Short mmCIF file of C-alpha atoms in Angstrom, two decimals:
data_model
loop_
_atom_site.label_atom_id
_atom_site.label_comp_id
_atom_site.label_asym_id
_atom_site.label_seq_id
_atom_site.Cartn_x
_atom_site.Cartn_y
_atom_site.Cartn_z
CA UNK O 1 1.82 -7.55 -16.29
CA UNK O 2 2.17 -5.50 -12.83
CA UNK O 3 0.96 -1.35 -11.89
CA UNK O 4 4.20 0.34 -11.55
CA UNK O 5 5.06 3.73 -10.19
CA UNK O 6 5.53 6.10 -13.25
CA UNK O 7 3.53 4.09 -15.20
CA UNK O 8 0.57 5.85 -17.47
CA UNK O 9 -2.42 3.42 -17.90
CA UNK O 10 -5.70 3.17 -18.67
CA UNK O 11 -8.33 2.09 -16.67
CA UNK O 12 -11.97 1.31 -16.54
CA UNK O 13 -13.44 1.69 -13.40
CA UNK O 14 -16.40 1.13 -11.36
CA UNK O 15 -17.10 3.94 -8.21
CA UNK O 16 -18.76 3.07 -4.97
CA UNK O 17 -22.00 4.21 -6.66
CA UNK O 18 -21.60 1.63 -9.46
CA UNK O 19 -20.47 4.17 -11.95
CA UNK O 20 -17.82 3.32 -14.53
CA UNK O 21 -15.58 5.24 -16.44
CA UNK O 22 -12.69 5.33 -18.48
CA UNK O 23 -9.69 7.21 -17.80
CA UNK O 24 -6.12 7.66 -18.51
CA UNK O 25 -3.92 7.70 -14.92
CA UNK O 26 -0.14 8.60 -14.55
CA UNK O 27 0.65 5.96 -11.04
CA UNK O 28 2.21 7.57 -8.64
CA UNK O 29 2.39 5.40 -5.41
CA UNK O 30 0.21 1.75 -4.57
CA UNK O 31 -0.21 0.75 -1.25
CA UNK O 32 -3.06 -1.02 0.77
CA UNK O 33 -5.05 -2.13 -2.15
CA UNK O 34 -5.37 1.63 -3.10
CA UNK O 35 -3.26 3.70 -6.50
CA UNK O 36 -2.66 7.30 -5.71
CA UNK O 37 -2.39 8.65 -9.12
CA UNK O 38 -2.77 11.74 -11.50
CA UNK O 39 -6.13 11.60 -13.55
CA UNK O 40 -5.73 13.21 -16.71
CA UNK O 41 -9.40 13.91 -17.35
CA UNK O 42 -9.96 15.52 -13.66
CA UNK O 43 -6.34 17.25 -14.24
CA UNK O 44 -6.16 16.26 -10.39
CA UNK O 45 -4.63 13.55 -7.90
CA UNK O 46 -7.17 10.66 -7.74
CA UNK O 47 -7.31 7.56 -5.53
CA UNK O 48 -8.59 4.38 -7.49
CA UNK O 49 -8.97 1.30 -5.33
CA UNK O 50 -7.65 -1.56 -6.71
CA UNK O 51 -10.49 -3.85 -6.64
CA UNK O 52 -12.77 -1.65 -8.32
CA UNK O 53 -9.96 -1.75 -11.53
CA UNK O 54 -12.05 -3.66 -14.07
CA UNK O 55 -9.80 -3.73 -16.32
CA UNK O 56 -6.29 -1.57 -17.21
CA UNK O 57 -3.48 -1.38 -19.98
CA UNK O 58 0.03 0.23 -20.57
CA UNK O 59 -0.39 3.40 -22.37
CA UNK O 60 2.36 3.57 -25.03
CA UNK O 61 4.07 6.54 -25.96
CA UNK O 62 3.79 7.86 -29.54
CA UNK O 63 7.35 7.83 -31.23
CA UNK O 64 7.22 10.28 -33.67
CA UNK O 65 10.60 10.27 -36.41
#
């Protein structure tokens, strides 16, 4: 499974202070090791480095009929 532009994931991640969190992204560009993305629980643009991802997965949408 690859990070894809317009993709919504989540992530867990670890900060340069050893931190880790959990948080729901929308991707918006990946280059140099680094995702540019919106954060939905800062409501802000966020850079996540790539090697502090511990671990991520597709976000489905909710189909509702």
């Amino acid at each position: 499974m690859q990070i894809r532009n317009g993709q919504m994931i989540e992530i867990v991640y670890m900060d340069k202070s050893g931190n880790i969190s959990q948080r729901k992204i929308e991707v918006l560009g990946i280059r140099d090791g680094r995702i540019r993305a919106h954060c939905l629980a800062a409501g802000a643009p966020r850079v996540f480095i790539v090697a502090n991802i511990l671990a991520w997965q597709r976000v489905e949408e909710k189909r509702y009929a």
